[in-house]
GROMACS .gro file of C-alpha atoms in nm:
model
  231
    1MET     CA    1  -6.863  -1.112  -3.161
    2ILE     CA    2  -6.724  -1.344  -2.819
    3ARG     CA    3  -6.614  -1.637  -3.110
    4SER     CA    4  -6.500  -1.365  -3.365
    5LEU     CA    5  -6.267  -1.178  -3.140
    6ALA     CA    6  -6.069  -1.589  -3.028
    7SER     CA    7  -6.010  -1.631  -3.344
    8ALA     CA    8  -5.912  -1.351  -3.510
    9ALA     CA    9  -5.625  -1.341  -3.245
   10SER     CA   10  -5.610  -1.763  -3.219
   11LEU     CA   11  -5.512  -1.711  -3.613
   12LEU     CA   12  -5.307  -1.375  -3.532
   13ALA     CA   13  -5.085  -1.649  -3.262
   14LEU     CA   14  -4.986  -1.909  -3.529
   15ALA     CA   15  -4.938  -1.655  -3.804
   16ALA     CA   16  -4.733  -1.464  -3.579
   17PRO     CA   17  -4.300  -1.603  -3.606
   18ALA     CA   18  -4.230  -1.886  -3.268
   19PHE     CA   19  -3.916  -1.671  -3.046
   20ALA     CA   20  -3.689  -1.958  -2.941
   21GLN     CA   21  -3.500  -1.910  -2.722
   22THR     CA   22  -3.074  -1.869  -2.761
   23PRO     CA   23  -2.901  -2.128  -2.567
   24LEU     CA   24  -2.786  -1.881  -2.305
   25GLU     CA   25  -3.093  -1.813  -2.284
   26GLN     CA   26  -3.178  -2.143  -2.200
   27ALA     CA   27  -2.871  -2.225  -2.021
   28LEU     CA   28  -2.914  -1.919  -1.779
   29ALA     CA   29  -3.310  -2.067  -1.676
   30ALA     CA   30  -3.228  -2.412  -1.646
   31SER     CA   31  -3.334  -2.495  -1.301
   32ALA     CA   32  -3.057  -2.478  -0.950
   33ASP     CA   33  -3.337  -2.783  -0.767
   34GLY     CA   34  -3.239  -3.080  -0.680
   35PRO     CA   35  -3.082  -3.296  -0.415
   36LEU     CA   36  -2.749  -3.189  -0.150
   37TYR     CA   37  -2.393  -3.393  -0.256
   38LYS     CA   38  -2.128  -3.486  -0.017
   39PHE     CA   39  -1.784  -3.450  -0.218
   40ASP     CA   40  -1.392  -3.448  -0.204
   41LEU     CA   41  -1.192  -3.093  -0.196
   42ALA     CA   42  -0.926  -3.057  -0.320
   43LEU     CA   43  -0.702  -2.754  -0.279
   44SER     CA   44  -0.285  -2.705  -0.392
   45THR     CA   45  -0.154  -2.400  -0.361
   46GLY     CA   46   0.282  -2.325  -0.445
   47GLU     CA   47   0.249  -2.402  -0.036
   48VAL     CA   48   0.020  -2.696   0.043
   49GLU     CA   49  -0.156  -3.030  -0.097
   50ALA     CA   50  -0.476  -3.066   0.110
   51LEU     CA   51  -0.753  -3.324   0.085
   52MET     CA   52  -1.103  -3.217   0.221
   53LYS     CA   53  -1.468  -3.413   0.262
   54VAL     CA   54  -1.752  -3.197   0.299
   55ASP     CA   55  -2.090  -3.268   0.431
   56PRO     CA   56  -2.295  -3.027   0.348
   57SER     CA   57  -2.617  -3.206   0.590
   58LEU     CA   58  -2.346  -3.151   0.929
   59PRO     CA   59  -2.420  -2.843   1.144
   60GLU     CA   60  -2.168  -2.547   1.001
   61ASP     CA   61  -1.866  -2.552   1.208
   62GLU     CA   62  -1.871  -3.013   1.077
   63ARG     CA   63  -1.949  -2.955   0.696
   64LEU     CA   64  -1.578  -2.946   0.547
   65SER     CA   65  -1.272  -3.234   0.750
   66VAL     CA   66  -0.961  -3.214   0.585
   67VAL     CA   67  -0.809  -3.559   0.576
   68SER     CA   68  -0.412  -3.411   0.523
   69PRO     CA   69  -0.229  -3.285   0.568
   70ASP     CA   70  -0.205  -3.304   0.976
   71PRO     CA   71  -0.287  -3.078   1.125
   72ASP     CA   72   0.019  -3.024   1.345
   73SER     CA   73   0.153  -2.947   1.001
   74TRP     CA   74  -0.062  -2.644   0.961
   75SER     CA   75   0.084  -2.295   0.991
   76GLU     CA   76  -0.118  -2.024   1.014
   77ASP     CA   77  -0.253  -1.856   0.703
   78PHE     CA   78  -0.373  -2.274   0.605
   79ALA     CA   79  -0.457  -2.246   0.991
   80LYS     CA   80  -0.661  -1.919   0.858
   81ARG     CA   81  -0.787  -2.067   0.540
   82VAL     CA   82  -0.918  -2.344   0.675
   83LYS     CA   83  -1.113  -2.158   0.931
   84ASN     CA   84  -1.266  -1.889   0.709
   85MET     CA   85  -1.355  -2.226   0.486
   86LYS     CA   86  -1.521  -2.420   0.801
   87ALA     CA   87  -1.717  -2.107   0.815
   88ASN     CA   88  -1.838  -2.018   0.412
   89THR     CA   89  -1.863  -2.422   0.312
   90ASP     CA   90  -2.206  -2.458   0.256
   91GLY     CA   91  -2.274  -2.714  -0.030
   92ASP     CA   92  -2.342  -2.459  -0.296
   93ILE     CA   93  -2.081  -2.606  -0.628
   94TRP     CA   94  -2.375  -2.503  -0.909
   95CYS     CA   95  -2.236  -2.409  -1.207
   96GLN     CA   96  -2.564  -2.216  -1.208
   97GLU     CA   97  -2.526  -2.028  -0.914
   98PHE     CA   98  -2.319  -1.825  -1.217
   99ALA     CA   99  -2.584  -1.696  -1.398
  100GLU     CA  100  -2.712  -1.422  -1.200
  101ASN     CA  101  -2.295  -1.248  -1.275
  102ILE     CA  102  -2.433  -1.294  -1.676
  103PRO     CA  103  -2.622  -0.934  -1.852
  104ALA     CA  104  -2.871  -1.095  -2.179
  105ASN     CA  105  -2.693  -0.869  -2.351
  106ALA     CA  106  -2.365  -1.093  -2.354
  107ALA     CA  107  -2.232  -1.134  -2.698
  108LEU     CA  108  -2.228  -1.472  -2.899
  109VAL     CA  109  -1.815  -1.497  -3.027
  110GLY     CA  110  -1.807  -1.831  -3.089
  111GLU     CA  111  -2.003  -2.161  -3.174
  112THR     CA  112  -2.061  -2.598  -3.291
  113ASP     CA  113  -2.261  -2.808  -3.300
  114THR     CA  114  -2.346  -2.899  -2.955
  115THR     CA  115  -2.140  -2.548  -2.726
  116ALA     CA  116  -2.214  -2.144  -2.760
  117THR     CA  117  -1.983  -1.908  -2.625
  118TYR     CA  118  -2.011  -1.563  -2.485
  119THR     CA  119  -1.826  -1.351  -2.324
  120PHE     CA  120  -2.017  -1.055  -2.117
  121GLU     CA  121  -1.935  -0.820  -1.864
  122PRO     CA  122  -1.975  -0.943  -1.574
  123GLN     CA  123  -2.287  -0.819  -1.300
  124PRO     CA  124  -2.345  -0.742  -0.949
  125GLY     CA  125  -2.608  -1.013  -0.847
  126ALA     CA  126  -2.907  -1.029  -0.591
  127GLU     CA  127  -2.688  -0.991  -0.334
  128PRO     CA  128  -2.391  -0.737  -0.186
  129ASP     CA  129  -2.056  -0.922  -0.276
  130ASP     CA  130  -1.736  -0.850  -0.158
  131MET     CA  131  -1.669  -0.884  -0.579
  132ASP     CA  132  -1.946  -0.612  -0.629
  133LYS     CA  133  -1.668  -0.339  -0.707
  134VAL     CA  134  -1.433  -0.531  -0.911
  135TYR     CA  135  -1.677  -0.701  -1.120
  136LYS     CA  136  -1.687  -0.361  -1.372
  137HIS     CA  137  -1.336  -0.402  -1.426
  138LEU     CA  138  -1.380  -0.763  -1.585
  139THR     CA  139  -1.473  -0.946  -1.875
  140GLY     CA  140  -1.667  -1.305  -1.839
  141THR     CA  141  -1.658  -1.545  -2.062
  142VAL     CA  142  -1.932  -1.866  -2.030
  143ILE     CA  143  -2.016  -2.144  -2.288
  144VAL     CA  144  -2.295  -2.324  -2.288
  145ASP     CA  145  -2.412  -2.688  -2.340
  146LYS     CA  146  -2.671  -2.683  -2.691
  147GLN     CA  147  -2.822  -3.013  -2.699
  148SER     CA  148  -2.893  -2.992  -2.237
  149PRO     CA  149  -2.915  -2.647  -2.142
  150ALA     CA  150  -2.611  -2.572  -1.889
  151ILE     CA  151  -2.345  -2.381  -1.720
  152LEU     CA  152  -2.002  -2.623  -1.846
  153ASN     CA  153  -1.737  -2.335  -1.892
  154TYR     CA  154  -1.693  -1.968  -1.650
  155GLU     CA  155  -1.403  -1.763  -1.687
  156LEU     CA  156  -1.324  -1.399  -1.541
  157VAL     CA  157  -1.014  -1.152  -1.632
  158ALA     CA  158  -0.894  -0.909  -1.648
  159LYS     CA  159  -0.769  -0.694  -1.865
  160LYS     CA  160  -0.526  -0.449  -1.717
  161ALA     CA  161  -0.475  -0.373  -1.362
  162PHE     CA  162  -0.692  -0.192  -1.210
  163LYS     CA  163  -0.756  -0.043  -0.804
  164PRO     CA  164  -0.972  -0.176  -0.625
  165MET     CA  165  -0.975   0.056  -0.383
  166PRO     CA  166  -0.692   0.354  -0.335
  167VAL     CA  167  -0.420   0.139  -0.083
  168ALA     CA  168  -0.504  -0.143  -0.362
  169LYS     CA  169  -0.361  -0.295  -0.729
  170ILE     CA  170  -0.470  -0.552  -0.866
  171LYS     CA  171  -0.213  -0.621  -1.150
  172GLN     CA  172  -0.302  -0.961  -1.272
  173PHE     CA  173  -0.645  -1.117  -1.157
  174GLU     CA  174  -0.768  -1.467  -1.365
  175MET     CA  175  -1.119  -1.705  -1.251
  176LYS     CA  176  -1.108  -2.010  -1.493
  177ILE     CA  177  -1.407  -2.254  -1.375
  178ALA     CA  178  -1.451  -2.553  -1.520
  179CYS     CA  179  -1.816  -2.738  -1.479
  180ASP     CA  180  -1.894  -3.154  -1.507
  181ARG     CA  181  -2.204  -3.275  -1.451
  182ALA     CA  182  -2.393  -3.442  -1.241
  183PRO     CA  183  -2.551  -3.776  -1.096
  184ASP     CA  184  -2.884  -3.542  -1.150
  185GLY     CA  185  -2.785  -3.349  -1.453
  186ARG     CA  186  -2.698  -3.015  -1.280
  187THR     CA  187  -2.375  -2.935  -1.368
  188HIS     CA  188  -2.144  -2.830  -1.077
  189VAL     CA  189  -1.826  -2.686  -1.035
  190ALA     CA  190  -1.524  -2.998  -1.097
  191SER     CA  191  -1.211  -2.750  -1.096
  192LEU     CA  192  -1.155  -2.369  -1.018
  193ASP     CA  193  -0.806  -2.171  -1.166
  194LEU     CA  194  -0.759  -1.914  -0.865
  195ASN     CA  195  -0.455  -1.695  -1.048
  196LEU     CA  196  -0.407  -1.334  -0.831
  197SER     CA  197  -0.104  -1.075  -0.806
  198GLY     CA  198  -0.105  -0.668  -0.699
  199SER     CA  199   0.063  -0.496  -0.356
  200ALA     CA  200  -0.221  -0.413  -0.055
  201MET     CA  201  -0.045  -0.102   0.182
  202MET     CA  202   0.288  -0.044  -0.002
  203GLN     CA  203   0.325  -0.434   0.037
  204SER     CA  204   0.311  -0.723  -0.279
  205PHE     CA  205   0.147  -0.941  -0.302
  206SER     CA  206   0.033  -1.286  -0.505
  207GLN     CA  207  -0.199  -1.610  -0.517
  208SER     CA  208  -0.246  -1.892  -0.714
  209ASP     CA  209  -0.470  -2.204  -0.591
  210ARG     CA  210  -0.643  -2.471  -0.739
  211GLN     CA  211  -0.935  -2.631  -0.618
  212ARG     CA  212  -1.069  -2.996  -0.779
  213ILE     CA  213  -1.441  -3.147  -0.617
  214SER     CA  214  -1.531  -3.467  -0.745
  215ASN     CA  215  -1.692  -3.809  -0.619
  216LEU     CA  216  -2.007  -3.621  -0.565
  217GLN     CA  217  -2.227  -3.866  -0.370
  218ALA     CA  218  -2.567  -3.704  -0.249
  219ILE     CA  219  -2.762  -3.741   0.042
  220PRO     CA  220  -3.055  -3.952   0.078
  221GLN     CA  221  -3.442  -3.735   0.140
  222SER     CA  222  -3.269  -3.406   0.098
  223GLY     CA  223  -3.379  -3.175  -0.216
  224PRO     CA  224  -3.663  -2.921  -0.321
  225GLU     CA  225  -3.922  -3.190  -0.225
  226SER     CA  226  -3.788  -3.245   0.121
  227GLY     CA  227  -3.694  -2.859   0.221
  228THR     CA  228  -3.348  -2.894   0.208
  229GLY     CA  229  -3.092  -2.922  -0.136
  230THR     CA  230  -3.041  -2.628  -0.385
  231LYS     CA  231  -3.385  -2.409  -0.450
   0.00000   0.00000   0.00000
């Protein structure tokens, strides 16, 4: 009897249609594991052109160092920016991190032999974030690699002005991220362009940033097996 049931189950399994994952599902499920990398970070704003180096294997307050401009020429705003970046730099540059903001019902809007493009309403991640109140006002677009599943491009744009809080209004929000392959095959943020404008407390503001990450160098003896790296 048990043997008959097992045979029947095997036949059903063979007869059932195969439910292949979509390119997006494959990309979102791609492994984020890998070694740590040192890299160069170029920051361009309307006020400053800066070059920094990041080494996530160093103590927290030493991971980011500014190569240029010289500290004597720093503005107060740039000094605050560097201080904030030092406090938050952890070497996590992986495009796979955007996966948690992409819902399963993302809509396929374009496809080539090698890529698939989806649009979606971004969702909050597992951990609370400053962006959580903003996501509902944004539309997302993601391009994934069909041949070697990974996120290649990620974009969030506000189609119209919105108020994230009573005393602030965002007139423009546009964030575009292009990804590139690291030596181990994962995709990392290669460039991030942010354009933001609006008003807060009766004061207008405008911000335009471009960050570029390059010159990745794997840190020896880092990775999941060593207890360091991305897990």
